[in-house]
């Protein structure tokens, strides 16, 4: 049986890559959902997803790694999120 994860927080990060974008692109909103068990999921904004542009997975992995490190430190200090 699959356990349902409880969401702890959503973090929205607005990034301006300072590059030429099509007019329908309003920038990049990256949403990171943090769950109470410390896992993080990532979703790119609708505009960028529909443009079928290359998504910089290396950037995403770095941000997720930083968030996981922060969460680990919080859990170590306080015992839970």
PDB file of C-alpha atoms in Angstrom, residues 25 31 77:
ATOM      1  CA  UNK A  25       7.229  33.277 -22.111  1.00  0.00           C
ATOM      2  CA  UNK A  31       7.916  25.338  -7.900  1.00  0.00           C
ATOM      3  CA  UNK A  77      18.426  20.530  14.920  1.00  0.00           C
TER       4      UNK A  77
END
